[in-house]
mmCIF file of C-alpha atoms in Angstrom:
data_model
loop_
_atom_site.group_PDB
_atom_site.id
_atom_site.type_symbol
_atom_site.label_atom_id
_atom_site.label_comp_id
_atom_site.label_asym_id
_atom_site.label_seq_id
_atom_site.Cartn_x
_atom_site.Cartn_y
_atom_site.Cartn_z
ATOM 1 C CA MET A 1 88.688 71.380 132.385
ATOM 2 C CA GLY A 2 87.784 72.784 128.984
ATOM 3 C CA ARG A 3 86.688 76.099 130.502
ATOM 4 C CA VAL A 4 89.942 76.361 132.474
ATOM 5 C CA LEU A 5 92.040 75.765 129.351
ATOM 6 C CA ARG A 6 89.992 78.304 127.445
ATOM 7 C CA ASN A 7 90.426 80.903 130.190
ATOM 8 C CA VAL A 8 94.174 80.237 130.324
ATOM 9 C CA PHE A 9 94.425 80.623 126.554
ATOM 10 C CA VAL A 10 92.437 83.867 126.580
ATOM 11 C CA GLY A 11 94.506 85.193 129.478
ATOM 12 C CA ALA A 12 97.737 84.371 127.637
ATOM 13 C CA CYS A 13 96.470 86.196 124.530
ATOM 14 C CA VAL A 14 95.591 89.228 126.651
ATOM 15 C CA VAL A 15 99.063 89.265 128.198
ATOM 16 C CA LEU A 16 100.715 88.959 124.782
ATOM 17 C CA TRP A 17 98.682 91.967 123.618
ATOM 18 C CA LEU A 18 99.231 94.069 126.756
ATOM 19 C CA VAL A 19 103.000 93.579 127.099
ATOM 20 C CA PRO A 20 104.011 95.480 123.929
ATOM 21 C CA LEU A 21 101.359 98.112 124.697
ATOM 22 C CA TRP A 22 102.819 98.580 128.176
ATOM 23 C CA LEU A 23 106.348 98.869 126.786
ATOM 24 C CA MET A 24 105.202 101.425 124.223
ATOM 25 C CA VAL A 25 103.496 103.618 126.825
ATOM 26 C CA VAL A 26 106.298 103.361 129.406
ATOM 27 C CA ASN A 27 109.074 104.202 126.953
ATOM 28 C CA ALA A 28 107.069 107.051 125.412
ATOM 29 C CA PHE A 29 107.365 108.785 128.807
ATOM 30 C CA THR A 30 111.170 108.518 128.809
ATOM 31 C CA ALA A 31 113.198 111.532 127.701
ATOM 32 C CA SER A 32 115.186 110.893 124.529
ATOM 33 C CA THR A 33 118.394 112.084 126.198
ATOM 34 C CA GLU A 34 117.915 109.567 129.016
ATOM 35 C CA TYR A 35 116.983 106.579 126.858
ATOM 36 C CA SER A 36 119.475 103.769 127.503
ATOM 37 C CA GLY A 37 119.003 101.949 124.198
ATOM 38 C CA SER A 38 117.069 99.052 125.704
ATOM 39 C CA PRO A 39 113.359 99.074 126.608
ATOM 40 C CA ASP A 40 112.423 100.174 130.121
ATOM 41 C CA TRP A 41 109.768 98.207 131.985
ATOM 42 C CA THR A 42 109.049 100.959 134.516
ATOM 43 C CA PHE A 43 108.527 104.708 134.137
ATOM 44 C CA GLN A 44 111.842 106.573 134.100
ATOM 45 C CA GLY A 45 110.480 110.095 133.720
ATOM 46 C CA PHE A 46 107.603 112.231 132.519
ATOM 47 C CA ALA A 47 108.769 113.596 129.173
ATOM 48 C CA ILE A 48 105.669 112.476 127.280
ATOM 49 C CA PHE A 49 104.611 116.018 126.341
ATOM 50 C CA ASP A 50 108.085 116.943 125.117
ATOM 51 C CA ASN A 51 108.172 113.753 123.043
ATOM 52 C CA LEU A 52 104.709 114.435 121.646
ATOM 53 C CA SER A 53 105.702 117.987 120.720
ATOM 54 C CA THR A 54 108.865 116.771 118.995
ATOM 55 C CA ALA A 55 106.974 114.091 117.094
ATOM 56 C CA TRP A 56 104.335 116.614 116.029
ATOM 57 C CA ASP A 57 106.972 119.061 114.742
ATOM 58 C CA GLU A 58 109.533 116.653 113.268
ATOM 59 C CA ALA A 59 107.078 114.487 111.333
ATOM 60 C CA ARG A 60 104.496 117.232 110.680
ATOM 61 C CA ILE A 61 101.919 114.840 112.062
ATOM 62 C CA GLY A 62 99.290 117.579 112.183
ATOM 63 C CA GLU A 63 99.043 117.745 108.382
ATOM 64 C CA GLY A 64 98.999 113.973 108.051
ATOM 65 C CA PHE A 65 96.421 113.762 110.827
ATOM 66 C CA GLY A 66 93.996 115.974 108.927
ATOM 67 C CA SER A 67 94.611 114.134 105.657
ATOM 68 C CA SER A 68 94.068 110.725 107.245
ATOM 69 C CA LEU A 69 90.888 111.913 108.935
ATOM 70 C CA LEU A 70 89.582 113.044 105.554
ATOM 71 C CA TYR A 71 90.590 109.794 103.868
ATOM 72 C CA ALA A 72 89.247 107.551 106.619
ATOM 73 C CA VAL A 73 85.845 109.242 106.965
ATOM 74 C CA VAL A 74 85.084 110.003 103.312
ATOM 75 C CA CYS A 75 86.577 106.859 101.793
ATOM 76 C CA ALA A 76 85.058 104.529 104.379
ATOM 77 C CA ALA A 77 81.616 106.125 103.941
ATOM 78 C CA ALA A 78 81.857 105.984 100.129
ATOM 79 C CA ALA A 79 83.028 102.368 100.204
ATOM 80 C CA VAL A 80 80.191 101.344 102.522
ATOM 81 C CA LEU A 81 77.626 103.080 100.298
ATOM 82 C CA VAL A 82 78.915 101.395 97.131
ATOM 83 C CA ALA A 83 79.166 98.050 98.936
ATOM 84 C CA ALA A 84 75.565 98.369 100.159
ATOM 85 C CA MET A 85 74.360 99.079 96.623
ATOM 86 C CA ALA A 86 76.360 96.146 95.280
ATOM 87 C CA SER A 87 74.965 93.881 98.005
ATOM 88 C CA PHE A 88 71.438 94.983 97.147
ATOM 89 C CA ALA A 89 72.060 94.206 93.498
ATOM 90 C CA VAL A 90 73.484 90.756 94.212
ATOM 91 C CA VAL A 91 70.894 89.718 96.818
ATOM 92 C CA VAL A 92 67.671 91.484 95.819
ATOM 93 C CA LEU A 93 67.772 92.525 92.171
ATOM 94 C CA PRO A 94 66.997 89.864 89.568
ATOM 95 C CA ILE A 95 70.414 89.967 87.938
ATOM 96 C CA PRO A 96 71.866 86.895 86.156
ATOM 97 C CA ARG A 97 74.535 84.859 87.949
ATOM 98 C CA PRO A 98 74.568 86.634 91.333
ATOM 99 C CA ALA A 99 77.163 84.173 92.673
ATOM 100 C CA PHE A 100 79.553 85.204 89.908
ATOM 101 C CA TRP A 101 79.226 88.878 90.827
ATOM 102 C CA PHE A 102 79.667 88.077 94.502
ATOM 103 C CA TRP A 103 82.945 86.259 93.908
ATOM 104 C CA LEU A 104 84.128 88.871 91.437
ATOM 105 C CA ILE A 105 83.741 91.683 94.006
ATOM 106 C CA PHE A 106 84.893 89.627 96.980
ATOM 107 C CA SER A 107 88.039 88.537 95.099
ATOM 108 C CA GLY A 108 89.370 92.025 95.772
ATOM 109 C CA THR A 109 90.266 90.847 99.281
ATOM 110 C CA MET A 110 92.279 87.867 98.067
ATOM 111 C CA PHE A 111 95.186 89.566 96.317
ATOM 112 C CA PRO A 112 98.179 91.150 98.095
ATOM 113 C CA LEU A 113 98.385 94.922 97.828
ATOM 114 C CA GLN A 114 101.963 94.760 96.541
ATOM 115 C CA MET A 115 100.830 93.400 93.180
ATOM 116 C CA PHE A 116 98.887 96.627 92.503
ATOM 117 C CA LEU A 117 101.695 99.074 93.285
ATOM 118 C CA ALA A 118 103.621 99.051 89.986
ATOM 119 C CA PRO A 119 100.612 99.391 87.652
ATOM 120 C CA LEU A 120 98.985 101.955 89.945
ATOM 121 C CA PHE A 121 102.134 104.052 90.115
ATOM 122 C CA GLY A 122 102.470 104.129 86.328
ATOM 123 C CA MET A 123 98.784 104.824 85.789
ATOM 124 C CA TYR A 124 98.718 107.578 88.411
ATOM 125 C CA ALA A 125 101.795 109.233 86.899
ATOM 126 C CA ASP A 126 100.182 109.248 83.436
ATOM 127 C CA ALA A 127 96.851 110.550 84.768
ATOM 128 C CA ASN A 128 98.415 113.259 86.999
ATOM 129 C CA LEU A 129 96.918 111.606 90.068
ATOM 130 C CA TYR A 130 100.239 110.926 91.763
ATOM 131 C CA ASP A 131 100.730 112.872 94.994
ATOM 132 C CA THR A 132 97.133 114.106 95.070
ATOM 133 C CA ARG A 133 94.440 113.602 97.665
ATOM 134 C CA MET A 134 91.969 112.565 94.976
ATOM 135 C CA GLY A 135 94.340 109.834 93.827
ATOM 136 C CA LEU A 136 94.668 108.372 97.317
ATOM 137 C CA MET A 137 90.940 108.637 97.944
ATOM 138 C CA LEU A 138 90.136 106.718 94.749
ATOM 139 C CA VAL A 139 92.448 103.844 95.633
ATOM 140 C CA TYR A 140 91.264 103.743 99.257
ATOM 141 C CA VAL A 141 87.604 103.549 98.215
ATOM 142 C CA ALA A 142 88.316 100.768 95.703
ATOM 143 C CA TRP A 143 90.420 98.903 98.272
ATOM 144 C CA ALA A 144 87.772 99.154 101.006
ATOM 145 C CA ILE A 145 84.753 98.062 98.959
ATOM 146 C CA PRO A 146 85.283 94.238 98.785
ATOM 147 C CA PHE A 147 85.406 93.554 102.531
ATOM 148 C CA ALA A 148 82.576 95.991 103.259
ATOM 149 C CA PHE A 149 80.581 94.228 100.544
ATOM 150 C CA PHE A 150 81.239 90.873 102.235
ATOM 151 C CA LEU A 151 79.936 92.097 105.605
ATOM 152 C CA ILE A 152 76.870 93.909 104.263
ATOM 153 C CA ARG A 153 75.924 91.169 101.827
ATOM 154 C CA ASN A 154 75.988 88.605 104.658
ATOM 155 C CA GLN A 155 73.550 90.697 106.675
ATOM 156 C CA MET A 156 71.322 91.372 103.681
ATOM 157 C CA THR A 157 70.900 87.645 103.025
ATOM 158 C CA THR A 158 69.259 87.327 106.476
ATOM 159 C CA MET A 159 66.480 89.759 105.546
ATOM 160 C CA PRO A 160 63.232 87.989 104.514
ATOM 161 C CA PRO A 161 62.447 88.365 100.803
ATOM 162 C CA GLU A 162 58.809 88.979 101.739
ATOM 163 C CA LEU A 163 59.779 92.568 102.639
ATOM 164 C CA THR A 164 60.820 93.265 99.076
ATOM 165 C CA GLU A 165 57.842 91.425 97.621
ATOM 166 C CA ALA A 166 55.373 93.351 99.789
ATOM 167 C CA ALA A 167 56.976 96.673 98.852
ATOM 168 C CA MET A 168 56.852 95.802 95.154
ATOM 169 C CA LEU A 169 53.164 94.906 95.445
ATOM 170 C CA ASP A 170 52.604 98.382 96.894
ATOM 171 C CA GLY A 171 54.265 99.865 93.818
ATOM 172 C CA ALA A 172 57.643 100.781 95.351
ATOM 173 C CA SER A 173 60.609 100.992 93.004
ATOM 174 C CA PHE A 174 63.884 99.210 93.722
ATOM 175 C CA ARG A 175 65.462 102.557 94.586
ATOM 176 C CA ARG A 176 62.772 103.265 97.154
ATOM 177 C CA ILE A 177 63.004 99.736 98.541
ATOM 178 C CA PHE A 178 66.763 100.154 99.012
ATOM 179 C CA TRP A 179 66.657 103.537 100.751
ATOM 180 C CA ARG A 180 63.436 103.171 102.754
ATOM 181 C CA ILE A 181 63.601 99.494 103.788
ATOM 182 C CA HIS A 182 67.031 97.956 103.449
ATOM 183 C CA VAL A 183 69.251 100.839 104.533
ATOM 184 C CA PRO A 184 67.438 101.412 107.875
ATOM 185 C CA LEU A 185 67.402 97.683 108.609
ATOM 186 C CA LEU A 186 71.069 97.387 107.656
ATOM 187 C CA ALA A 187 72.192 100.148 110.040
ATOM 188 C CA PRO A 188 74.193 97.859 112.404
ATOM 189 C CA GLY A 189 75.964 96.139 109.510
ATOM 190 C CA LEU A 190 76.679 99.441 107.797
ATOM 191 C CA GLY A 191 78.095 100.816 111.042
ATOM 192 C CA ALA A 192 80.340 97.787 111.569
ATOM 193 C CA ALA A 193 81.564 97.958 107.977
ATOM 194 C CA PHE A 194 82.299 101.677 108.356
ATOM 195 C CA ILE A 195 84.321 101.123 111.546
ATOM 196 C CA PHE A 196 86.298 98.331 109.889
ATOM 197 C CA GLN A 197 87.114 100.431 106.840
ATOM 198 C CA PHE A 198 87.790 103.595 108.863
ATOM 199 C CA THR A 199 90.393 101.646 110.838
ATOM 200 C CA ALA A 200 91.856 100.042 107.711
ATOM 201 C CA VAL A 201 92.243 103.338 105.837
ATOM 202 C CA TRP A 202 93.613 105.125 108.901
ATOM 203 C CA ASN A 203 96.274 102.453 109.462
ATOM 204 C CA GLU A 204 97.203 102.073 105.769
ATOM 205 C CA LEU A 205 100.847 102.779 104.929
ATOM 206 C CA LEU A 206 101.806 101.065 101.671
ATOM 207 C CA PHE A 207 99.726 103.176 99.285
ATOM 208 C CA GLY A 208 100.470 106.285 101.317
ATOM 209 C CA ILE A 209 104.242 106.083 100.860
ATOM 210 C CA THR A 210 104.034 104.822 97.264
ATOM 211 C CA LEU A 211 101.465 107.158 95.714
ATOM 212 C CA SER A 212 102.292 110.399 97.559
ATOM 213 C CA ARG A 213 105.265 112.342 98.855
ATOM 214 C CA SER A 214 103.991 115.759 99.990
ATOM 215 C CA PRO A 215 103.357 116.167 103.750
ATOM 216 C CA GLU A 216 100.008 117.834 103.059
ATOM 217 C CA VAL A 217 98.877 114.816 100.965
ATOM 218 C CA GLN A 218 100.453 111.874 102.758
ATOM 219 C CA PRO A 219 98.367 110.045 105.390
ATOM 220 C CA VAL A 220 99.510 110.165 108.972
ATOM 221 C CA MET A 221 101.108 106.709 108.923
ATOM 222 C CA ALA A 222 103.338 107.817 106.057
ATOM 223 C CA THR A 223 104.308 111.051 107.822
ATOM 224 C CA LEU A 224 105.124 109.028 110.916
ATOM 225 C CA THR A 225 107.888 107.283 108.966
ATOM 226 C CA ALA A 226 109.741 110.617 108.972
ATOM 227 C CA LEU A 227 110.549 109.921 112.610
ATOM 228 C CA ASN A 228 112.206 106.671 111.608
ATOM 229 C CA ASN A 229 114.228 108.484 108.962
ATOM 230 C CA ALA A 230 115.333 110.936 111.650
ATOM 231 C CA TYR A 231 115.952 108.122 114.130
ATOM 232 C CA ALA A 232 119.332 109.355 115.303
ATOM 233 C CA SER A 233 118.079 112.823 116.161
ATOM 234 C CA THR A 234 114.757 111.931 117.750
ATOM 235 C CA GLY A 235 115.146 108.556 119.414
ATOM 236 C CA PRO A 236 112.694 105.704 120.081
ATOM 237 C CA PRO A 237 110.708 107.558 122.819
ATOM 238 C CA VAL A 238 109.675 110.225 120.286
ATOM 239 C CA ILE A 239 108.685 107.574 117.751
ATOM 240 C CA LEU A 240 106.594 105.794 120.381
ATOM 241 C CA ALA A 241 104.964 109.075 121.406
ATOM 242 C CA GLY A 242 104.034 109.713 117.784
ATOM 243 C CA THR A 243 102.600 106.214 117.601
ATOM 244 C CA LEU A 244 100.406 106.981 120.605
ATOM 245 C CA ILE A 245 99.043 110.087 118.879
ATOM 246 C CA VAL A 246 98.081 108.314 115.668
ATOM 247 C CA SER A 247 96.522 105.399 117.582
ATOM 248 C CA LEU A 248 93.959 107.572 119.367
ATOM 249 C CA PRO A 249 91.339 108.098 116.599
ATOM 250 C CA THR A 250 90.728 104.407 115.936
ATOM 251 C CA LEU A 251 90.572 103.722 119.681
ATOM 252 C CA ILE A 252 88.060 106.542 120.192
ATOM 253 C CA VAL A 253 85.907 105.397 117.267
ATOM 254 C CA PHE A 254 85.800 101.848 118.602
ATOM 255 C CA LEU A 255 84.993 102.897 122.181
ATOM 256 C CA VAL A 256 82.252 105.304 121.118
ATOM 257 C CA PHE A 257 80.604 102.933 118.624
ATOM 258 C CA ARG A 258 81.442 99.575 120.211
ATOM 259 C CA GLY A 259 77.755 98.707 120.736
ATOM 260 C CA LEU A 260 76.937 99.317 117.079
ATOM 261 C CA PHE A 261 80.093 97.477 116.059
ATOM 262 C CA LEU A 262 79.224 94.357 118.073
ATOM 263 C CA ARG A 263 75.601 94.329 116.849
ATOM 264 C CA GLY A 264 76.774 94.641 113.279
ATOM 265 C CA LEU A 265 79.238 91.762 113.629
ATOM 266 C CA THR A 266 76.610 89.581 115.288
ATOM 267 C CA VAL A 267 74.078 90.173 112.526
ATOM 268 C CA SER A 268 76.663 89.754 109.724
ATOM 269 C CA ALA A 269 77.887 86.451 111.174
ATOM 270 C CA ARG A 270 74.490 84.802 111.022
#
């Protein structure tokens, strides 16, 4: 009975996830001139390429696409590297009060992003970082570090301390121990953390629309809002087509690296 209820629950969750996805895909194929104003449940045409072209031109998604790819790859990689170093310091290095440092870094995940907007905006305006790629990259790296630190630190605590002790007896420095022992063994956790942060930075909107305004600087989610501003001239099918475009990178990353992602989650959850 328990298995049946579990399967029913899982099936219901799958349906709840697939229904809006189905509606998005179906209505993205509808021509804007033929859209009735209410969602269609079946395909009413094949205007997907026209809608994609309009979304690409109206919102200048191409520029935002390149910017988001830069932000997601570089910022996620930098955040994972810093988080790995911080995890090594908290777990392996003989620093005082490691629990305090853990909670201090991890507390970055506990506060809503909205509370940072006003001080960040003022600080960025004073430092000439507003509407610059460097400004967005700095905030994305800082935002991505705490959760990556949580995942990597959890995996690092499962590594036997005898590895570090044996390396130290052989005369290895902490730097060598980190790069030659811990980083290779942490590969699944590092990969999972990177995928998480890549997805988070790619899908981020709040900082993108608050700390930038130029199409060549704004991330793709912020440029996509231009379609909403031009709602009357483009129509929902074009907006949905643009949504399909910007959803592809995270889907591709997950499908290509799903094995590494699952191994990393399994190890980090121990």
